Structure formats: C-alpha cells, structure tokens
C-alpha cells in the first residue's frame, strides 16, 4: 500500500517536471525569435523562464526522491534490465535539465547563441525521453 502512495506521488511530480521540460524550451523558441527587437518583451521572457525553471526543478527533485522511495519499497527492481535502462535515461533527462539552466542564464545575460530553429529541435528532446522511459516502466521489455 505504501509503495502505491509513493508511486502515485512519483507520477504526480514527474508530470510537474515534464510540464516545465516541455514549456521552458518553447519559451526559448519565442524568446530567440525576438532577437534584439523588443527589450521589454525579452525582460518579460526572462522572468517567466526563471519562475518556470524554479517550478520544474521542484518537480524534478521530488519526482526523483519519490522514485527513489518507490524503489526502496521494491529493491528487486534493481536486478532488472529495464530499471537500469530507465535510470540511464533519467540521468540523460537530468543533464537536459542542467543544459536548460545554462541556456536560461545565457538569455538572462543577453548572450544567447542559438537560433529559433535550433530551439525548436532542442524542444523535441524531452518527448524522446518520455517515450523511452514510459515504455520501459510499463512494458518492462527486458
Ligand atoms: C531516479 C529517478 C527515478 C526512479 C528511482 C524511479 C523509480 C520508479 C519505480 C521503482 C517505479 C515502480 C515501478 C513499478 O511498480 O513497476 C516507478 C514507476 C514509474 N515511473 Fe519512475 N523513477 C524515476 C524517474 C522517472 C521519470 C523521470 C519518469 C518519467 C519520464 C518516470 C515514470 C514512471 C512511471 C510512469 C511509473 C509508473 C509505472 C507503472 O506503475 O506501471 N520515473 N519509478
């Protein structure tokens, strides 16, 4: 029973995390499209980006903590291939999160290097992680 409660909280915070992982790079797309044309608009984007990043970091930390607590209730999962693969993908997702922070600080300091088109590609990456991780935990293919 405890494991199911922990897993429910795990999934709730995974959703919170992904809301940010999907939307922050979308803000970067629109922010990059401004170029230097609208300084007031750019300042508004900076505030939205900072707040969204805070929210998604809270979501990410709690998702990982409740994931770890769920795993603590079912340590046998550590013997499975799908869990190892999942944790590898989670490490990639954390790296993506940190990369988002670096991009956020570049925008904040007016030294963004990337185009709107580049951010559109960057924005697709979390979808790939989502497909991979959900298929691994639900199908448990190996
Ligand atoms: C260090 C990070 C994580 C750990 C330790 C972890 C651990 C776990 C564990 C032990 C379960 C229970 C599996 C089962 O009952 O079959 C679980 C379920 C789940 N996890 Fe994670 N997880 C982590 C990150 C994530 C992330 C980033 C996602 C989403 C992209 C995710 C999505 C899910 C989903 C959807 C389930 C429910 C599967 C089901 O009940 O069928 N987890 N997680």
mmCIF file of C-alpha atoms and ligand atoms in Angstrom:
data_model
loop_
_atom_site.group_PDB
_atom_site.id
_atom_site.type_symbol
_atom_site.label_atom_id
_atom_site.label_comp_id
_atom_site.label_asym_id
_atom_site.label_seq_id
_atom_site.Cartn_x
_atom_site.Cartn_y
_atom_site.Cartn_z
ATOM 1 C CA UNK A 1 0.000 0.000 0.000
ATOM 2 C CA UNK A 2 2.791 2.456 0.960
ATOM 3 C CA UNK A 3 4.532 1.706 -2.331
ATOM 4 C CA UNK A 4 1.395 2.648 -4.282
ATOM 5 C CA UNK A 5 1.146 6.001 -2.464
ATOM 6 C CA UNK A 6 4.798 6.701 -3.146
ATOM 7 C CA UNK A 7 4.360 5.722 -6.790
ATOM 8 C CA UNK A 8 1.302 7.986 -7.144
ATOM 9 C CA UNK A 9 3.323 10.934 -5.768
ATOM 10 C CA UNK A 10 6.207 9.929 -8.042
ATOM 11 C CA UNK A 11 3.957 10.157 -11.113
ATOM 12 C CA UNK A 12 2.393 13.469 -9.961
ATOM 13 C CA UNK A 13 5.851 15.084 -9.704
ATOM 14 C CA UNK A 14 7.014 13.511 -12.968
ATOM 15 C CA UNK A 15 4.083 15.324 -14.628
ATOM 16 C CA UNK A 16 5.037 18.606 -12.891
ATOM 17 C CA UNK A 17 8.634 18.183 -14.076
ATOM 18 C CA UNK A 18 7.590 17.474 -17.642
ATOM 19 C CA UNK A 19 5.273 20.474 -17.784
ATOM 20 C CA UNK A 20 8.452 22.566 -17.419
ATOM 21 C CA UNK A 21 10.636 20.367 -19.623
ATOM 22 C CA UNK A 22 8.117 20.839 -22.436
ATOM 23 C CA UNK A 23 7.345 24.501 -21.927
ATOM 24 C CA UNK A 24 10.661 26.115 -20.971
ATOM 25 C CA UNK A 25 12.316 25.318 -24.345
ATOM 26 C CA UNK A 26 9.129 26.601 -26.021
ATOM 27 C CA UNK A 27 9.653 29.929 -24.221
ATOM 28 C CA UNK A 28 13.240 29.846 -25.522
ATOM 29 C CA UNK A 29 11.848 29.475 -29.098
ATOM 30 C CA UNK A 30 9.749 32.623 -28.724
ATOM 31 C CA UNK A 31 12.475 34.453 -26.814
ATOM 32 C CA UNK A 32 15.078 33.700 -29.509
ATOM 33 C CA UNK A 33 12.619 34.862 -32.200
ATOM 34 C CA UNK A 34 12.606 38.349 -30.625
ATOM 35 C CA UNK A 35 16.291 38.856 -31.345
ATOM 36 C CA UNK A 36 17.149 42.324 -30.081
ATOM 37 C CA UNK A 37 13.924 43.862 -31.356
ATOM 38 C CA UNK A 38 11.914 44.121 -28.128
ATOM 39 C CA UNK A 39 13.910 44.647 -24.890
ATOM 40 C CA UNK A 40 10.778 44.926 -22.708
ATOM 41 C CA UNK A 41 9.403 41.685 -24.164
ATOM 42 C CA UNK A 42 12.761 40.000 -23.554
ATOM 43 C CA UNK A 43 12.717 41.048 -19.887
ATOM 44 C CA UNK A 44 9.244 39.511 -19.526
ATOM 45 C CA UNK A 45 10.517 36.240 -21.004
ATOM 46 C CA UNK A 46 13.416 36.228 -18.539
ATOM 47 C CA UNK A 47 11.010 36.427 -15.590
ATOM 48 C CA UNK A 48 8.761 33.676 -16.993
ATOM 49 C CA UNK A 49 11.769 31.447 -17.689
ATOM 50 C CA UNK A 50 13.173 31.908 -14.194
ATOM 51 C CA UNK A 51 9.855 31.110 -12.491
ATOM 52 C CA UNK A 52 9.137 28.119 -14.698
ATOM 53 C CA UNK A 53 12.635 26.777 -14.084
ATOM 54 C CA UNK A 54 12.109 27.019 -10.301
ATOM 55 C CA UNK A 55 8.804 25.136 -10.570
ATOM 56 C CA UNK A 56 10.233 22.399 -12.792
ATOM 57 C CA UNK A 57 13.278 21.965 -10.551
ATOM 58 C CA UNK A 58 10.999 21.380 -7.544
ATOM 59 C CA UNK A 59 9.034 18.874 -9.674
ATOM 60 C CA UNK A 60 12.204 17.120 -10.837
ATOM 61 C CA UNK A 61 13.735 16.836 -7.361
ATOM 62 C CA UNK A 62 10.501 15.452 -5.873
ATOM 63 C CA UNK A 63 9.993 13.068 -8.837
ATOM 64 C CA UNK A 64 13.470 11.627 -8.255
ATOM 65 C CA UNK A 65 13.015 11.468 -4.450
ATOM 66 C CA UNK A 66 9.654 9.684 -4.691
ATOM 67 C CA UNK A 67 11.035 7.443 -7.458
ATOM 68 C CA UNK A 68 13.879 6.511 -5.116
ATOM 69 C CA UNK A 69 11.423 5.918 -2.247
ATOM 70 C CA UNK A 70 9.288 3.697 -4.522
ATOM 71 C CA UNK A 71 12.410 1.764 -5.454
ATOM 72 C CA UNK A 72 13.226 1.435 -1.745
ATOM 73 C CA UNK A 73 9.936 -0.478 -1.333
ATOM 74 C CA UNK A 74 10.764 -2.820 -4.237
ATOM 75 C CA UNK A 75 14.559 -3.213 -4.291
ATOM 76 C CA UNK A 76 14.242 -6.259 -6.571
ATOM 77 C CA UNK A 77 13.682 -3.852 -9.484
ATOM 78 C CA UNK A 78 17.392 -3.028 -9.277
ATOM 79 C CA UNK A 79 18.091 -6.527 -10.645
ATOM 80 C CA UNK A 80 16.149 -5.812 -13.846
ATOM 81 C CA UNK A 81 17.452 -4.571 -17.181
ATOM 82 C CA UNK A 82 14.558 -2.159 -17.749
ATOM 83 C CA UNK A 83 15.280 -0.347 -14.466
ATOM 84 C CA UNK A 84 18.946 0.087 -15.396
ATOM 85 C CA UNK A 85 17.918 1.406 -18.807
ATOM 86 C CA UNK A 86 15.362 3.709 -17.176
ATOM 87 C CA UNK A 87 17.894 5.131 -14.715
ATOM 88 C CA UNK A 88 20.299 5.757 -17.612
ATOM 89 C CA UNK A 89 17.590 7.732 -19.425
ATOM 90 C CA UNK A 90 16.781 9.613 -16.196
ATOM 91 C CA UNK A 91 20.462 10.622 -15.980
ATOM 92 C CA UNK A 92 20.115 11.979 -19.533
ATOM 93 C CA UNK A 93 16.997 13.891 -18.535
ATOM 94 C CA UNK A 94 18.803 15.471 -15.580
ATOM 95 C CA UNK A 95 21.620 16.500 -17.962
ATOM 96 C CA UNK A 96 18.989 18.073 -20.244
ATOM 97 C CA UNK A 97 17.555 19.936 -17.220
ATOM 98 C CA UNK A 98 21.011 21.326 -16.376
ATOM 99 C CA UNK A 99 21.504 22.282 -20.033
ATOM 100 C CA UNK A 100 18.191 24.211 -19.840
ATOM 101 C CA UNK A 101 19.616 26.134 -16.884
ATOM 102 C CA UNK A 102 22.739 27.045 -18.849
ATOM 103 C CA UNK A 103 20.598 28.291 -21.745
ATOM 104 C CA UNK A 104 18.430 30.253 -19.287
ATOM 105 C CA UNK A 105 21.466 32.018 -17.852
ATOM 106 C CA UNK A 106 22.730 32.792 -21.375
ATOM 107 C CA UNK A 107 19.410 34.504 -22.182
ATOM 108 C CA UNK A 108 19.473 36.256 -18.792
ATOM 109 C CA UNK A 109 22.907 37.725 -19.570
ATOM 110 C CA UNK A 110 21.953 38.628 -23.178
ATOM 111 C CA UNK A 111 24.420 36.162 -24.694
ATOM 112 C CA UNK A 112 22.138 33.579 -26.299
ATOM 113 C CA UNK A 113 23.993 31.844 -29.158
ATOM 114 C CA UNK A 114 21.220 29.754 -30.738
ATOM 115 C CA UNK A 115 18.527 30.383 -33.336
ATOM 116 C CA UNK A 116 14.772 29.958 -33.018
ATOM 117 C CA UNK A 117 15.079 26.911 -35.311
ATOM 118 C CA UNK A 118 17.710 25.349 -33.027
ATOM 119 C CA UNK A 119 15.410 25.713 -30.014
ATOM 120 C CA UNK A 120 12.589 24.015 -31.956
ATOM 121 C CA UNK A 121 14.826 20.960 -32.311
ATOM 122 C CA UNK A 122 16.005 21.200 -28.691
ATOM 123 C CA UNK A 123 12.345 21.307 -27.619
ATOM 124 C CA UNK A 124 11.698 17.819 -29.085
ATOM 125 C CA UNK A 125 14.287 16.055 -26.898
ATOM 126 C CA UNK A 126 12.134 15.546 -23.739
ATOM 127 C CA UNK A 127 9.467 13.797 -25.860
ATOM 128 C CA UNK A 128 12.026 11.137 -26.821
ATOM 129 C CA UNK A 129 12.935 10.595 -23.159
ATOM 130 C CA UNK A 130 9.258 10.393 -22.204
ATOM 131 C CA UNK A 131 8.535 7.686 -24.796
ATOM 132 C CA UNK A 132 11.605 5.707 -23.776
ATOM 133 C CA UNK A 133 11.009 5.867 -20.006
ATOM 134 C CA UNK A 134 7.257 5.192 -20.043
ATOM 135 C CA UNK A 135 7.673 2.222 -22.410
ATOM 136 C CA UNK A 136 10.429 0.817 -20.177
ATOM 137 C CA UNK A 137 8.435 1.089 -16.917
ATOM 138 C CA UNK A 138 5.111 -0.102 -18.329
ATOM 139 C CA UNK A 139 6.129 -2.757 -20.909
ATOM 140 C CA UNK A 140 9.270 -3.844 -18.989
ATOM 141 C CA UNK A 141 10.637 -5.368 -22.217
ATOM 142 C CA UNK A 142 13.815 -6.884 -20.685
HETATM 143 C C1 LIG B 1 15.813 8.497 -10.253
HETATM 144 C C2 LIG B 1 14.655 8.624 -10.850
HETATM 145 C C3 LIG B 1 13.570 7.565 -10.817
HETATM 146 C C4 LIG B 1 13.452 6.436 -10.039
HETATM 147 C C5 LIG B 1 14.397 5.900 -8.972
HETATM 148 C C6 LIG B 1 12.199 5.811 -10.412
HETATM 149 C C7 LIG B 1 11.694 4.641 -9.854
HETATM 150 C C8 LIG B 1 10.467 4.094 -10.124
HETATM 151 C C9 LIG B 1 9.953 2.866 -9.550
HETATM 152 C C10 LIG B 1 10.671 1.982 -8.556
HETATM 153 C C11 LIG B 1 8.711 2.655 -10.071
HETATM 154 C C12 LIG B 1 7.766 1.489 -9.768
HETATM 155 C C13 LIG B 1 7.770 0.536 -10.954
HETATM 156 C C14 LIG B 1 6.670 -0.485 -10.905
HETATM 157 O O1 LIG B 1 5.900 -0.516 -9.936
HETATM 158 O O2 LIG B 1 6.548 -1.268 -11.869
HETATM 159 C C15 LIG B 1 8.431 3.748 -10.969
HETATM 160 C C16 LIG B 1 7.273 3.892 -11.678
HETATM 161 C C17 LIG B 1 7.068 4.816 -12.670
HETATM 162 N N1 LIG B 1 7.973 5.768 -13.091
HETATM 163 FE FE1 LIG B 1 9.760 6.201 -12.221
HETATM 164 N N2 LIG B 1 11.592 6.560 -11.398
HETATM 165 C C18 LIG B 1 12.405 7.641 -11.680
HETATM 166 C C19 LIG B 1 12.169 8.613 -12.638
HETATM 167 C C20 LIG B 1 11.093 8.612 -13.517
HETATM 168 C C21 LIG B 1 10.903 9.531 -14.609
HETATM 169 C C22 LIG B 1 11.850 10.653 -14.984
HETATM 170 C C23 LIG B 1 9.723 9.177 -15.235
HETATM 171 C C24 LIG B 1 9.051 9.778 -16.438
HETATM 172 C C25 LIG B 1 9.624 10.176 -17.523
HETATM 173 C C26 LIG B 1 9.169 8.072 -14.529
HETATM 174 C C27 LIG B 1 7.973 7.485 -14.835
HETATM 175 C C28 LIG B 1 7.395 6.461 -14.135
HETATM 176 C C29 LIG B 1 6.064 5.934 -14.394
HETATM 177 C C30 LIG B 1 5.082 6.419 -15.459
HETATM 178 C C31 LIG B 1 5.864 4.907 -13.466
HETATM 179 C C32 LIG B 1 4.598 4.043 -13.291
HETATM 180 C C33 LIG B 1 4.767 2.683 -13.953
HETATM 181 C C34 LIG B 1 3.661 1.711 -13.584
HETATM 182 O O3 LIG B 1 3.192 1.703 -12.450
HETATM 183 O O4 LIG B 1 3.252 0.924 -14.455
HETATM 184 N N3 LIG B 1 10.031 7.738 -13.491
HETATM 185 N N4 LIG B 1 9.518 4.604 -10.990
#
